[in-house]
């Protein structure tokens, strides 16, 4: 599995920077987004550096989607949001800011005003950490 030394998500995979980890298996990792668009915003990544949806080998994509469903179910069970989006961006024109493929799990509130390209707003680390424990407890 190859990594990019300059990639923030590769650094998370290698444990060089911390994260609120939700789940990990041989090929995938899930953790909380530290700039949540809504509480419970989680990310799922393959554990090797691949920039986007076009490049990732199909078997790795399948494993990433399997973990995405696992995390989406846990977030849904924990927060019972009004709705939940699964999102993924390719290229700056789609507001991709980290060029290591990742799936977003975004709980939605009724009339929460979230648009497709939301702005980055730093979250409260205590709240994100507490929520990560609750979601972890619901991973089946
Ligand atoms: P994109 O804009 O590429 O679709 O999403 C990248 C996401 O990664 C953003 O939602 C951003 O908040 C998140 N992010 C960026 N840096 C970090 C980090 O160091 N840790 C965590 N947990 N999330 C990050
Ligand atoms: Zn990477």
PDB file of C-alpha atoms and ligand atoms in Angstrom:
ATOM      1  CA  UNK A   1       0.000   0.000   0.000  1.00  0.00           C
ATOM      2  CA  UNK A   2       1.663   3.250  -1.088  1.00  0.00           C
ATOM      3  CA  UNK A   3       1.284   6.578   0.640  1.00  0.00           C
ATOM      4  CA  UNK A   4       1.994  10.200  -0.304  1.00  0.00           C
ATOM      5  CA  UNK A   5       4.176  11.855   2.370  1.00  0.00           C
ATOM      6  CA  UNK A   6       2.497  15.220   1.735  1.00  0.00           C
ATOM      7  CA  UNK A   7      -1.086  13.904   1.960  1.00  0.00           C
ATOM      8  CA  UNK A   8      -2.976  14.706   5.186  1.00  0.00           C
ATOM      9  CA  UNK A   9      -5.065  11.512   4.992  1.00  0.00           C
ATOM     10  CA  UNK A  10      -1.966   9.349   4.411  1.00  0.00           C
ATOM     11  CA  UNK A  11      -0.540  10.972   7.561  1.00  0.00           C
ATOM     12  CA  UNK A  12      -3.709   9.966   9.441  1.00  0.00           C
ATOM     13  CA  UNK A  13      -3.377   6.371   8.118  1.00  0.00           C
ATOM     14  CA  UNK A  14       0.232   6.236   9.346  1.00  0.00           C
ATOM     15  CA  UNK A  15      -0.728   7.715  12.742  1.00  0.00           C
ATOM     16  CA  UNK A  16       1.431  10.794  12.159  1.00  0.00           C
ATOM     17  CA  UNK A  17      -1.516  13.073  12.930  1.00  0.00           C
ATOM     18  CA  UNK A  18      -4.424  12.183  15.238  1.00  0.00           C
ATOM     19  CA  UNK A  19      -8.023  11.517  14.329  1.00  0.00           C
ATOM     20  CA  UNK A  20     -11.247  10.518  16.042  1.00  0.00           C
ATOM     21  CA  UNK A  21     -11.176   6.999  14.630  1.00  0.00           C
ATOM     22  CA  UNK A  22     -14.497   5.216  14.111  1.00  0.00           C
ATOM     23  CA  UNK A  23     -13.421   2.008  12.404  1.00  0.00           C
ATOM     24  CA  UNK A  24     -10.472   0.369  10.692  1.00  0.00           C
ATOM     25  CA  UNK A  25      -9.911  -2.848   8.784  1.00  0.00           C
ATOM     26  CA  UNK A  26      -7.154  -4.110   6.521  1.00  0.00           C
ATOM     27  CA  UNK A  27      -8.003  -1.810   3.617  1.00  0.00           C
ATOM     28  CA  UNK A  28     -10.149   1.051   4.938  1.00  0.00           C
ATOM     29  CA  UNK A  29     -10.293   3.638   7.717  1.00  0.00           C
ATOM     30  CA  UNK A  30     -13.132   5.832   8.978  1.00  0.00           C
ATOM     31  CA  UNK A  31     -12.842   8.899  11.202  1.00  0.00           C
ATOM     32  CA  UNK A  32     -14.731  12.048  12.099  1.00  0.00           C
ATOM     33  CA  UNK A  33     -14.413  15.161   9.906  1.00  0.00           C
ATOM     34  CA  UNK A  34     -12.913  17.919  12.082  1.00  0.00           C
ATOM     35  CA  UNK A  35     -14.825  20.616  10.169  1.00  0.00           C
ATOM     36  CA  UNK A  36     -18.261  18.988  10.304  1.00  0.00           C
ATOM     37  CA  UNK A  37     -20.935  20.369   8.064  1.00  0.00           C
ATOM     38  CA  UNK A  38     -23.382  18.920  10.628  1.00  0.00           C
ATOM     39  CA  UNK A  39     -22.751  16.907  13.848  1.00  0.00           C
ATOM     40  CA  UNK A  40     -21.803  13.319  13.019  1.00  0.00           C
ATOM     41  CA  UNK A  41     -20.037  14.148   9.727  1.00  0.00           C
ATOM     42  CA  UNK A  42     -17.727  11.168   9.080  1.00  0.00           C
ATOM     43  CA  UNK A  43     -15.173  10.240   6.398  1.00  0.00           C
ATOM     44  CA  UNK A  44     -14.203   6.859   4.927  1.00  0.00           C
ATOM     45  CA  UNK A  45     -10.929   6.342   3.042  1.00  0.00           C
ATOM     46  CA  UNK A  46      -8.979   3.518   1.416  1.00  0.00           C
ATOM     47  CA  UNK A  47      -5.678   2.900   3.228  1.00  0.00           C
ATOM     48  CA  UNK A  48      -3.505   3.742   0.255  1.00  0.00           C
ATOM     49  CA  UNK A  49      -3.046   6.962  -1.682  1.00  0.00           C
ATOM     50  CA  UNK A  50      -5.392   7.240  -4.617  1.00  0.00           C
ATOM     51  CA  UNK A  51      -6.613  10.683  -5.626  1.00  0.00           C
ATOM     52  CA  UNK A  52     -10.166  10.207  -6.811  1.00  0.00           C
ATOM     53  CA  UNK A  53     -13.045   8.051  -8.044  1.00  0.00           C
ATOM     54  CA  UNK A  54     -11.532   7.696 -11.533  1.00  0.00           C
ATOM     55  CA  UNK A  55      -8.244   6.180 -10.347  1.00  0.00           C
ATOM     56  CA  UNK A  56      -9.232   3.783  -7.557  1.00  0.00           C
ATOM     57  CA  UNK A  57      -9.199   0.068  -8.480  1.00  0.00           C
ATOM     58  CA  UNK A  58     -12.659  -1.480  -8.365  1.00  0.00           C
ATOM     59  CA  UNK A  59     -11.906  -3.938  -5.562  1.00  0.00           C
ATOM     60  CA  UNK A  60     -10.655  -1.108  -3.335  1.00  0.00           C
ATOM     61  CA  UNK A  61     -13.730   0.943  -4.218  1.00  0.00           C
ATOM     62  CA  UNK A  62     -15.940  -1.968  -3.199  1.00  0.00           C
ATOM     63  CA  UNK A  63     -14.169  -2.255   0.166  1.00  0.00           C
ATOM     64  CA  UNK A  64     -14.466   1.511   0.680  1.00  0.00           C
ATOM     65  CA  UNK A  65     -18.195   1.382  -0.068  1.00  0.00           C
ATOM     66  CA  UNK A  66     -18.672  -1.590   2.281  1.00  0.00           C
ATOM     67  CA  UNK A  67     -17.171   0.467   5.118  1.00  0.00           C
ATOM     68  CA  UNK A  68     -19.192   3.508   4.030  1.00  0.00           C
ATOM     69  CA  UNK A  69     -22.421   1.532   4.474  1.00  0.00           C
ATOM     70  CA  UNK A  70     -21.246   0.280   7.877  1.00  0.00           C
ATOM     71  CA  UNK A  71     -20.508   3.833   9.073  1.00  0.00           C
ATOM     72  CA  UNK A  72     -23.647   5.337   7.516  1.00  0.00           C
ATOM     73  CA  UNK A  73     -25.751   2.773   9.395  1.00  0.00           C
ATOM     74  CA  UNK A  74     -23.982   3.599  12.677  1.00  0.00           C
ATOM     75  CA  UNK A  75     -24.387   7.366  12.184  1.00  0.00           C
ATOM     76  CA  UNK A  76     -28.047   6.852  11.274  1.00  0.00           C
ATOM     77  CA  UNK A  77     -28.640   4.728  14.378  1.00  0.00           C
ATOM     78  CA  UNK A  78     -26.774   7.166  16.663  1.00  0.00           C
ATOM     79  CA  UNK A  79     -28.278  10.451  15.531  1.00  0.00           C
ATOM     80  CA  UNK A  80     -31.506   9.487  13.744  1.00  0.00           C
ATOM     81  CA  UNK A  81     -31.123  12.526  11.480  1.00  0.00           C
ATOM     82  CA  UNK A  82     -33.813  13.873   9.213  1.00  0.00           C
ATOM     83  CA  UNK A  83     -31.778  12.495   6.298  1.00  0.00           C
ATOM     84  CA  UNK A  84     -28.244  11.475   5.409  1.00  0.00           C
ATOM     85  CA  UNK A  85     -26.124  12.203   2.330  1.00  0.00           C
ATOM     86  CA  UNK A  86     -23.244  10.078   1.020  1.00  0.00           C
ATOM     87  CA  UNK A  87     -20.995  12.401  -0.990  1.00  0.00           C
ATOM     88  CA  UNK A  88     -17.667  12.293  -2.802  1.00  0.00           C
ATOM     89  CA  UNK A  89     -15.842  15.067  -4.720  1.00  0.00           C
ATOM     90  CA  UNK A  90     -13.473  14.890  -7.702  1.00  0.00           C
ATOM     91  CA  UNK A  91     -11.353  17.939  -8.559  1.00  0.00           C
ATOM     92  CA  UNK A  92     -11.304  21.543  -7.338  1.00  0.00           C
ATOM     93  CA  UNK A  93     -14.377  22.346  -9.442  1.00  0.00           C
ATOM     94  CA  UNK A  94     -16.295  19.856  -7.313  1.00  0.00           C
ATOM     95  CA  UNK A  95     -14.811  21.405  -4.125  1.00  0.00           C
ATOM     96  CA  UNK A  96     -12.395  18.520  -3.513  1.00  0.00           C
ATOM     97  CA  UNK A  97      -9.804  19.880  -1.067  1.00  0.00           C
ATOM     98  CA  UNK A  98      -8.006  16.663  -0.016  1.00  0.00           C
ATOM     99  CA  UNK A  99      -6.735  14.663  -2.976  1.00  0.00           C
ATOM    100  CA  UNK A 100      -7.000  11.231  -1.382  1.00  0.00           C
ATOM    101  CA  UNK A 101     -10.330   9.639  -2.236  1.00  0.00           C
ATOM    102  CA  UNK A 102     -12.832   9.866   0.611  1.00  0.00           C
ATOM    103  CA  UNK A 103     -16.527   9.297   1.093  1.00  0.00           C
ATOM    104  CA  UNK A 104     -18.449  11.814   3.211  1.00  0.00           C
ATOM    105  CA  UNK A 105     -21.274  10.626   5.465  1.00  0.00           C
ATOM    106  CA  UNK A 106     -23.284  13.776   6.204  1.00  0.00           C
ATOM    107  CA  UNK A 107     -26.306  13.670   8.543  1.00  0.00           C
ATOM    108  CA  UNK A 108     -28.927  16.211   7.497  1.00  0.00           C
ATOM    109  CA  UNK A 109     -31.253  18.361   9.556  1.00  0.00           C
ATOM    110  CA  UNK A 110     -34.603  19.595   8.344  1.00  0.00           C
ATOM    111  CA  UNK A 111     -34.014  22.907   6.508  1.00  0.00           C
ATOM    112  CA  UNK A 112     -30.325  22.877   7.580  1.00  0.00           C
ATOM    113  CA  UNK A 113     -29.396  25.065   4.619  1.00  0.00           C
ATOM    114  CA  UNK A 114     -26.505  22.809   3.559  1.00  0.00           C
ATOM    115  CA  UNK A 115     -25.656  23.240  -0.097  1.00  0.00           C
ATOM    116  CA  UNK A 116     -23.569  20.969  -2.302  1.00  0.00           C
ATOM    117  CA  UNK A 117     -20.332  22.930  -1.757  1.00  0.00           C
ATOM    118  CA  UNK A 118     -20.325  23.858   1.921  1.00  0.00           C
ATOM    119  CA  UNK A 119     -17.705  26.113   3.540  1.00  0.00           C
ATOM    120  CA  UNK A 120     -15.054  24.817   5.954  1.00  0.00           C
ATOM    121  CA  UNK A 121     -16.002  25.658   9.587  1.00  0.00           C
ATOM    122  CA  UNK A 122     -13.765  24.264  12.356  1.00  0.00           C
ATOM    123  CA  UNK A 123     -15.723  22.045  14.766  1.00  0.00           C
ATOM    124  CA  UNK A 124     -15.644  21.719  18.567  1.00  0.00           C
ATOM    125  CA  UNK A 125     -13.168  18.889  19.266  1.00  0.00           C
ATOM    126  CA  UNK A 126     -14.848  17.879  22.561  1.00  0.00           C
ATOM    127  CA  UNK A 127     -18.208  17.504  20.822  1.00  0.00           C
ATOM    128  CA  UNK A 128     -16.686  15.609  17.866  1.00  0.00           C
ATOM    129  CA  UNK A 129     -14.814  13.263  20.218  1.00  0.00           C
ATOM    130  CA  UNK A 130     -17.947  12.548  22.303  1.00  0.00           C
ATOM    131  CA  UNK A 131     -19.969  11.882  19.170  1.00  0.00           C
ATOM    132  CA  UNK A 132     -17.283   9.558  17.784  1.00  0.00           C
ATOM    133  CA  UNK A 133     -17.641   7.369  20.920  1.00  0.00           C
ATOM    134  CA  UNK A 134     -21.413   7.183  20.486  1.00  0.00           C
ATOM    135  CA  UNK A 135     -21.137   6.268  16.775  1.00  0.00           C
ATOM    136  CA  UNK A 136     -18.400   3.682  17.452  1.00  0.00           C
ATOM    137  CA  UNK A 137     -20.737   1.957  19.897  1.00  0.00           C
ATOM    138  CA  UNK A 138     -23.252   1.513  17.078  1.00  0.00           C
ATOM    139  CA  UNK A 139     -20.915  -0.006  14.469  1.00  0.00           C
ATOM    140  CA  UNK A 140     -22.211  -3.486  13.737  1.00  0.00           C
TER     141      UNK A 140
HETATM  142  P1  LIG B   1     -13.291  17.457   0.302  1.00  0.00           P
HETATM  143  O1  LIG B   1     -13.491  18.953   0.372  1.00  0.00           O
HETATM  144  O2  LIG B   1     -11.956  17.115  -0.299  1.00  0.00           O
HETATM  145  O3  LIG B   1     -14.432  16.701  -0.303  1.00  0.00           O
HETATM  146  O4  LIG B   1     -13.271  16.990   1.829  1.00  0.00           O
HETATM  147  C1  LIG B   1     -12.131  17.003   2.629  1.00  0.00           C
HETATM  148  C2  LIG B   1     -12.608  16.936   4.043  1.00  0.00           C
HETATM  149  O5  LIG B   1     -11.511  16.622   4.879  1.00  0.00           O
HETATM  150  C3  LIG B   1     -13.175  18.281   4.561  1.00  0.00           C
HETATM  151  O6  LIG B   1     -14.539  18.099   4.937  1.00  0.00           O
HETATM  152  C4  LIG B   1     -12.277  18.638   5.724  1.00  0.00           C
HETATM  153  O7  LIG B   1     -12.986  19.182   6.799  1.00  0.00           O
HETATM  154  C5  LIG B   1     -11.642  17.312   6.093  1.00  0.00           C
HETATM  155  N1  LIG B   1     -10.322  17.433   6.663  1.00  0.00           N
HETATM  156  C6  LIG B   1      -9.294  18.180   6.195  1.00  0.00           C
HETATM  157  N2  LIG B   1      -8.206  18.032   6.984  1.00  0.00           N
HETATM  158  C7  LIG B   1      -8.562  17.157   7.970  1.00  0.00           C
HETATM  159  C8  LIG B   1      -7.862  16.598   9.080  1.00  0.00           C
HETATM  160  O8  LIG B   1      -6.697  16.880   9.343  1.00  0.00           O
HETATM  161  N3  LIG B   1      -8.551  15.735   9.871  1.00  0.00           N
HETATM  162  C9  LIG B   1      -9.864  15.396   9.629  1.00  0.00           C
HETATM  163  N4  LIG B   1     -10.439  14.547  10.454  1.00  0.00           N
HETATM  164  N5  LIG B   1     -10.547  15.900   8.582  1.00  0.00           N
HETATM  165  C10 LIG B   1      -9.906  16.772   7.769  1.00  0.00           C
HETATM  166 ZN1  LIG B   2      -3.120  10.042   0.689  1.00  0.00          ZN
END
